Tab-separated table of C-alpha atoms in Angstrom:
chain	number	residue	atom	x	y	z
A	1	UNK	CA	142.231	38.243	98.381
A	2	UNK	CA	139.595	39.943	100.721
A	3	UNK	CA	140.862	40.377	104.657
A	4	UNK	CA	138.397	38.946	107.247
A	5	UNK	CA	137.705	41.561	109.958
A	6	UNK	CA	137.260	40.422	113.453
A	7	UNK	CA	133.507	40.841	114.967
A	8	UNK	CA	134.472	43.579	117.137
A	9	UNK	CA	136.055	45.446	114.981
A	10	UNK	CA	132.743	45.105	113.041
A	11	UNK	CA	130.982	46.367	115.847
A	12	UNK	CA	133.096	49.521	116.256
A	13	UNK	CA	133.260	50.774	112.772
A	14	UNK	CA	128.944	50.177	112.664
A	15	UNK	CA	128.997	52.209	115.838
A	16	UNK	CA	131.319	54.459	114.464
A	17	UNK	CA	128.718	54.895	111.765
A	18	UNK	CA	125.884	55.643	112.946
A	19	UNK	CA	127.408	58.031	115.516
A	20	UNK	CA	128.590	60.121	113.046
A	21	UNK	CA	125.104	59.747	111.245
A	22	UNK	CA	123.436	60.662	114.746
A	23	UNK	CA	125.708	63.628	114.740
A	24	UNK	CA	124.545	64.910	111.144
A	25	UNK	CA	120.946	64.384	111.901
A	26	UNK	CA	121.191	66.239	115.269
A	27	UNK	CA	123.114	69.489	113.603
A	28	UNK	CA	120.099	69.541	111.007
A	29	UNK	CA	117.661	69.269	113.416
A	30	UNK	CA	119.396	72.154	115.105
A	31	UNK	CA	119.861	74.313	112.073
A	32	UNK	CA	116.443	74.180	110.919
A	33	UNK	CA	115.103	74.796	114.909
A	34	UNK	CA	117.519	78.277	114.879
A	35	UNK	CA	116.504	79.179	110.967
A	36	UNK	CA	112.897	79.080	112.352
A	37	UNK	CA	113.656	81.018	115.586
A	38	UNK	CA	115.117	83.781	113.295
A	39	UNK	CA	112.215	83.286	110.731
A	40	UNK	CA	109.720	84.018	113.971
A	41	UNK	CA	111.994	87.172	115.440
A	42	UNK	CA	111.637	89.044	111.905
A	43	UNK	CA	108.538	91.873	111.262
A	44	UNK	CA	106.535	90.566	109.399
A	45	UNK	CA	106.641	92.898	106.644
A	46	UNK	CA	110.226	91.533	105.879
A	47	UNK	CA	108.913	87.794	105.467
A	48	UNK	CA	105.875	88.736	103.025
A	49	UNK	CA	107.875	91.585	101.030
A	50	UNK	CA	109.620	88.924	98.396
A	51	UNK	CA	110.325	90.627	95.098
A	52	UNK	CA	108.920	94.194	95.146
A	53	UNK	CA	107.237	95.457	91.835
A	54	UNK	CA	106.419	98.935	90.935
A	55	UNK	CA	103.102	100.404	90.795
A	56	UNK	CA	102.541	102.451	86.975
A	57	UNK	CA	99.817	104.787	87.364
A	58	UNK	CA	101.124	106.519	84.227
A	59	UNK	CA	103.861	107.658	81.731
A	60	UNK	CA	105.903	110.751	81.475
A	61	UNK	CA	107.570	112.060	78.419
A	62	UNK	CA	110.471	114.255	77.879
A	63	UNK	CA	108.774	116.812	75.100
A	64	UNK	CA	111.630	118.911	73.066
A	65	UNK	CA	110.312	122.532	72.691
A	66	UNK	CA	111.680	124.891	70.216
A	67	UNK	CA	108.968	127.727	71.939
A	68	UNK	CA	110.368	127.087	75.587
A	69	UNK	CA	114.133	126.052	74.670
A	70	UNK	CA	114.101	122.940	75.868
A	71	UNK	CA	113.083	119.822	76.685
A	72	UNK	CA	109.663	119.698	79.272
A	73	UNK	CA	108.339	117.043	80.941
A	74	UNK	CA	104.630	116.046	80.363
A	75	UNK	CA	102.715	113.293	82.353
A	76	UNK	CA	100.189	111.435	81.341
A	77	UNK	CA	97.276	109.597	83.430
A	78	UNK	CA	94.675	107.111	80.809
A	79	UNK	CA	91.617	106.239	82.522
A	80	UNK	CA	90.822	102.530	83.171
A	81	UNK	CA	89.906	100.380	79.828
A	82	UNK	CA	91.470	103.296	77.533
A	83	UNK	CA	93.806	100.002	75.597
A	84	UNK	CA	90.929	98.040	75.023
A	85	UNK	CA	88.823	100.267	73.456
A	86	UNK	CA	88.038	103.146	70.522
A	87	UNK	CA	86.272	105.543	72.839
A	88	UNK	CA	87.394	109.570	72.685
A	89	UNK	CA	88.041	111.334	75.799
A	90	UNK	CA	87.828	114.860	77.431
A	91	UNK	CA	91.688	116.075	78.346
A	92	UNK	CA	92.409	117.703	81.686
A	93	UNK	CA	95.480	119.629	81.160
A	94	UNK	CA	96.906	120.324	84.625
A	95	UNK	CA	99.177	123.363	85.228
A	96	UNK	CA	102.284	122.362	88.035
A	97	UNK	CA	101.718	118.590	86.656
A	98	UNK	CA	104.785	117.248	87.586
A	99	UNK	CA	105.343	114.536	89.797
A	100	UNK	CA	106.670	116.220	92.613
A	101	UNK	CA	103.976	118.794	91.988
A	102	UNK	CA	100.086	118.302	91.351
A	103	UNK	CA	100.184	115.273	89.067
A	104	UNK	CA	99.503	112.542	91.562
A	105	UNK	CA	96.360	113.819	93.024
A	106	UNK	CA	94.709	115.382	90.671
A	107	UNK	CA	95.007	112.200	88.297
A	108	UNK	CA	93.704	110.618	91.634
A	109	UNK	CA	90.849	112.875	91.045
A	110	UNK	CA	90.484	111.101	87.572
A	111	UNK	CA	90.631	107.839	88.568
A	112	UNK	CA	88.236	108.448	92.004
A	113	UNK	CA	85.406	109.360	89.564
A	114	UNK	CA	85.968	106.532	86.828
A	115	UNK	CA	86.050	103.666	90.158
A	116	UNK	CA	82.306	105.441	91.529
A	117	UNK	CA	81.532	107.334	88.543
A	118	UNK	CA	80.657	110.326	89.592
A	119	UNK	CA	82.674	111.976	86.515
A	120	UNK	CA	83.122	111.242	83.138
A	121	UNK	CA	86.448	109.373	82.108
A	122	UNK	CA	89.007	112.056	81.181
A	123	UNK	CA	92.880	111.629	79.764
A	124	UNK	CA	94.653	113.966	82.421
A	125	UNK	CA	98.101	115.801	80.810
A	126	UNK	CA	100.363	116.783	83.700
A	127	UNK	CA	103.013	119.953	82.638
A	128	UNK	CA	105.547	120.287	84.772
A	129	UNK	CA	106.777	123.808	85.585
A	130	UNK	CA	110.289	124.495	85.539
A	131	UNK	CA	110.104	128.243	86.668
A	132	UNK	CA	106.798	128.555	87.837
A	133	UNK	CA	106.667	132.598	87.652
A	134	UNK	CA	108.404	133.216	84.722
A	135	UNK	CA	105.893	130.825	83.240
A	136	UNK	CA	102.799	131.163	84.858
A	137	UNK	CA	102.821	134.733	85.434
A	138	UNK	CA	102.667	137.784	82.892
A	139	UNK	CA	105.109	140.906	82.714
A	140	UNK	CA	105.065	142.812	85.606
A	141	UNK	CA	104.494	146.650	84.869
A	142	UNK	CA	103.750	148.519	88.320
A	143	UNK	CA	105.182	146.774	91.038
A	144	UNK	CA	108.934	147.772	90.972
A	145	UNK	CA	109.326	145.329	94.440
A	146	UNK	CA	107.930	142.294	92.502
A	147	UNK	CA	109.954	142.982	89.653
A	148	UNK	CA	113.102	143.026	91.645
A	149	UNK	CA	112.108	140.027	93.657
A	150	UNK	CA	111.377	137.951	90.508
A	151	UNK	CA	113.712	139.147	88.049
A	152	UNK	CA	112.831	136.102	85.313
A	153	UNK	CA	109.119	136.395	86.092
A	154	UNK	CA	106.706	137.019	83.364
A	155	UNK	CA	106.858	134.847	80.108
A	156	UNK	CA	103.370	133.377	80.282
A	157	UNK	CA	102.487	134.317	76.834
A	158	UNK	CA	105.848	132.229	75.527
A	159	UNK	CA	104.253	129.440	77.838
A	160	UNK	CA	101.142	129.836	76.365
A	161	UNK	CA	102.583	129.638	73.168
A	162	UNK	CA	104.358	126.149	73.966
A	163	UNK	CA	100.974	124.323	75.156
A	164	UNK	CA	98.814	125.822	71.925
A	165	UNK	CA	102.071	125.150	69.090
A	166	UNK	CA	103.796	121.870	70.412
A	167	UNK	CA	102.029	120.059	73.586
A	168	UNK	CA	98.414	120.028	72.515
A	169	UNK	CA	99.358	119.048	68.593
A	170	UNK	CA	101.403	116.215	70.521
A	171	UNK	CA	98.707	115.322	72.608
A	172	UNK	CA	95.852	115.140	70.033
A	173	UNK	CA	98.315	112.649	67.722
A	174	UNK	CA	99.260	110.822	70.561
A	175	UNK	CA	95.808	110.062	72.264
A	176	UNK	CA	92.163	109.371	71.655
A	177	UNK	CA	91.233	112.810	72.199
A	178	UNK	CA	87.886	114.348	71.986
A	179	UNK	CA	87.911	118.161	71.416
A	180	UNK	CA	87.255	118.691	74.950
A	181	UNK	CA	90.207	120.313	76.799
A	182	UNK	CA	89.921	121.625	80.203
A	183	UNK	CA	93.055	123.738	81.656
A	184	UNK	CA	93.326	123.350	85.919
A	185	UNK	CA	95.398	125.353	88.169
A	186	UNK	CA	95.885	126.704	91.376
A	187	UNK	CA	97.921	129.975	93.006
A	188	UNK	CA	99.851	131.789	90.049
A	189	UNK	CA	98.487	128.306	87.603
A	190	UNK	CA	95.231	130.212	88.506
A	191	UNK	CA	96.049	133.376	87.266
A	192	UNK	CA	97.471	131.840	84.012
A	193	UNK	CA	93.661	130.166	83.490
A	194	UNK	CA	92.396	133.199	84.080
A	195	UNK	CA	95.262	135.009	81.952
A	196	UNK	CA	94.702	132.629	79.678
A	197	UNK	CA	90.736	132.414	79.215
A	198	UNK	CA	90.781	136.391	78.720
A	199	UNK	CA	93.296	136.111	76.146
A	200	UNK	CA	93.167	133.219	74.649
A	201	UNK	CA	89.225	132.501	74.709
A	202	UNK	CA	89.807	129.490	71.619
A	203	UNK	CA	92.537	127.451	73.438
A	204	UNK	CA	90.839	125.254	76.288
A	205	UNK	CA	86.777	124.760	76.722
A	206	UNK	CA	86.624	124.991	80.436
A	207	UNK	CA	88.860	126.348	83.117
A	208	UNK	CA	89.449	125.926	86.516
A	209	UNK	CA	90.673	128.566	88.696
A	210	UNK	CA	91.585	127.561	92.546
A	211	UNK	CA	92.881	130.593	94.355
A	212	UNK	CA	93.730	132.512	91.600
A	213	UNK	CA	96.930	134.875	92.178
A	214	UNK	CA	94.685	137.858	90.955
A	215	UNK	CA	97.021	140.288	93.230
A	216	UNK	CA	99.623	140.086	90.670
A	217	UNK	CA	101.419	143.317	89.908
A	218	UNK	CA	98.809	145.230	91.400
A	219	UNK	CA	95.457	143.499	90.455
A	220	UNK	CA	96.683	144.799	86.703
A	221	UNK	CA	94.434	141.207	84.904
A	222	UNK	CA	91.498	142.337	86.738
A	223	UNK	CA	92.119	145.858	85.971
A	224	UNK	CA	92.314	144.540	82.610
A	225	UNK	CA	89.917	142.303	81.990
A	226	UNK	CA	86.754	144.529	80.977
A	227	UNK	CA	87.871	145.116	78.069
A	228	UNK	CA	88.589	141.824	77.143
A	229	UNK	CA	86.253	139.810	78.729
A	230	UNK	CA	83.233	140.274	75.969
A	231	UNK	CA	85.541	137.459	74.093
A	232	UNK	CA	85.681	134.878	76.865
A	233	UNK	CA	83.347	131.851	76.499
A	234	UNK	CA	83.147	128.450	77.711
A	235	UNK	CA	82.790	127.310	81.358
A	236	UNK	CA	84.664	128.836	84.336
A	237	UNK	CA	84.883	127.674	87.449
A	238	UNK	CA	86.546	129.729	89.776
A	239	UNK	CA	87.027	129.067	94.062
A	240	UNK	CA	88.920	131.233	96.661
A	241	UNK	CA	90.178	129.728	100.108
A	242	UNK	CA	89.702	132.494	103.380
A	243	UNK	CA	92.242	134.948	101.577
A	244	UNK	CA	92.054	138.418	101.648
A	245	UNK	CA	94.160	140.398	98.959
A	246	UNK	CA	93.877	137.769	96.271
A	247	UNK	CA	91.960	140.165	93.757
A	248	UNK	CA	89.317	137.425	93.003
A	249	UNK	CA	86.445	139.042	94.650
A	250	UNK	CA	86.287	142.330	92.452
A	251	UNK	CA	86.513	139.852	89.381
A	252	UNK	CA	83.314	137.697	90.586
A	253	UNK	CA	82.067	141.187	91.065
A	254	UNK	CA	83.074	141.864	87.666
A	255	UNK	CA	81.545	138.109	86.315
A	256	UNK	CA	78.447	139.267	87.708
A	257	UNK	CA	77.982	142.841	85.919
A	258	UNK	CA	79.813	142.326	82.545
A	259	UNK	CA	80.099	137.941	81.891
A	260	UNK	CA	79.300	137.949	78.062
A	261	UNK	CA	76.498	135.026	77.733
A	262	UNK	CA	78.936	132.779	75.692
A	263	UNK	CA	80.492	132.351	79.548
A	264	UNK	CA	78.962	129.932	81.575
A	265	UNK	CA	80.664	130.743	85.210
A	266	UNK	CA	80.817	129.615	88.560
A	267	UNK	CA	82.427	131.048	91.941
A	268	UNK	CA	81.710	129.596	94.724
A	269	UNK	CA	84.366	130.621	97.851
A	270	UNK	CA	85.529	128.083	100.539
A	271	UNK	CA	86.056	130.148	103.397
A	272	UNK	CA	86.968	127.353	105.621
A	273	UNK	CA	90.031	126.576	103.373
A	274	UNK	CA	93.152	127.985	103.556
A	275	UNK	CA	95.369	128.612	100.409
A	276	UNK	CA	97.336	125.182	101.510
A	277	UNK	CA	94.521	123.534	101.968
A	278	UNK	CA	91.649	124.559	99.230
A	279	UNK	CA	93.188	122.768	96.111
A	280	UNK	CA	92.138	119.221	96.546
A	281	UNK	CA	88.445	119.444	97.664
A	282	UNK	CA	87.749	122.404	95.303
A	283	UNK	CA	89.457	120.135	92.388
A	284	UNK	CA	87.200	117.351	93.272
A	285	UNK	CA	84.095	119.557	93.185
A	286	UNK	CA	84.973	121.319	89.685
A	287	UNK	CA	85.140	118.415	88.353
A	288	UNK	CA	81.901	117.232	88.889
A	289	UNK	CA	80.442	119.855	88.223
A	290	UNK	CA	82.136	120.359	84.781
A	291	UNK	CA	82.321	116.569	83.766
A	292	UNK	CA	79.481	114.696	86.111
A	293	UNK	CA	78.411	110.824	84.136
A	294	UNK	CA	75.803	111.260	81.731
A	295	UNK	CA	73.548	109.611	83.774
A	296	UNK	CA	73.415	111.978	86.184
């Protein structure tokens, strides 16, 4: 049997109501004005970062090498529409090519020409160096000071080795290669181009010195390389920043008097560089110079 309730008591539990409704609505109202007062007081980097994602500009590889020991990391840049298509590219292989090293701009490089094509499309291989002198530079025979400096220096021929027996087999099965190879490197990765192009004519097309470490062990490559120059060929292109010392100008001056015609060669110095500073700009230039679009 239902209980009638008196009109005023009526009246106070409908006040009661909508008093505590009025309370709700005001705390929401409130809640929302202070979430939007702290929405307004953060940067606004904060409110438009969401979910970050990562930017690939390529893929690195952990290579085992029976030659080096080991296991080496290679990196890999593809030029734009490389997936899509059947089309065989030119490989830049690019000495110090780890990330941390000369990877990221000279892939930059790569990609600069490809978005205003001013060079050809290229695959660029980045090697990373481990020990950059024991693999970059050759024995060292005179200079007892060097020698005790840089006790595990001078293994470039087992280096060489490694990128002619495992990393360019790897590339060439791995990539839409073309038969054009192209070895870039600056400081000591200069004097292994160089090293390398005197003695080991057949293993890259075209090669890119930047401030080559000439000086090593007493000028002893450049002292050398008469007698082995007749067997270079190819294109060279070879820079120097406002360094004296470096051994590069007696071997332009050696270029000029003994190049065998098979050598198609290029210095041109950049006094206003320094050796920090030359690698970039002289990089860019090489390269179109070596690989400009066929158009031009």
């Amino acid at each position: 049997m239902f209980k009638t309730i008196p009109m005023a008591n009526r009246r106070e539990i409908t006040g009661g109501v909508f008093r505590a409704a009025e309370r709700m609505l005001l705390a929401t109202v409130l809640s929302r004005l202070l979430l939007a007062v702290l929405m307004l007081l953060l940067p606004l980097p904060v409110l438009a970062q969401g979910m970050p994602t990562p930017i690939v500009i390529g893929q690195s590889y952990k290579l085992p090498s029976a030659v080096m020991g080991g296991v080496r990391t290679i990196n890999v840049w593809l030029p734009p529409g490389y997936a899509q298509g059947s089309q065989l590219y030119p490989v830049l292989y690019v000495l110090d090519g780890g990330i941390e090293q000369d990877f990221h701009h000279i892939s930059g490089l790569a990609q600069l020409g490809t978005i205003v094509g001013t060079t050809r499309d290229m695959i660029v291989v980045g090697i990373e160096s481990v020990d950059r002198r024991n693999e970059l530079a050759f024995p060292i025979a005179t200079d007892a000071k060097l020698k005790a400096d840089y006790p595990t220096a001078g293994q470039s021929e087992r280096f060489r080795r490694f990128i002619a027996a495992e990393l360019k087999p790897w590339v060439e099965k791995s990539y839409r290669t073309s038969g054009e190879d192209a070895l870039i490197g600056e400081s000591l990765a200069g004097l292994f181009v160089v090293e390398t192009m005197l003695r080991a004519p057949d293993l890259f097309d075209d090669w890119i010195a930047i401030s080559p470490s000439l000086w090593w062990d007493n000028e002893a490559l450049v002292k050398a390389a008469p007698a082995l120059l007749p067997k270079a060929h190819g294109r060279l292109w070879l820079t120097v920043a406002n360094e004296q010392g470096m051994g590069v100008a007696p071997f332009a001056a050696l270029l000029k008097d003994k190049a065998p015609a098979a050598l198609a060669w290029t210095y041109a110095p950049r006094p206003d560089e320094t050796h920090a500073t030359i690698y970039h700009g002289a990089a860019l230039a090489a390269l179109r110079q070596l690989f400009p679009q066929s158009s031009q």
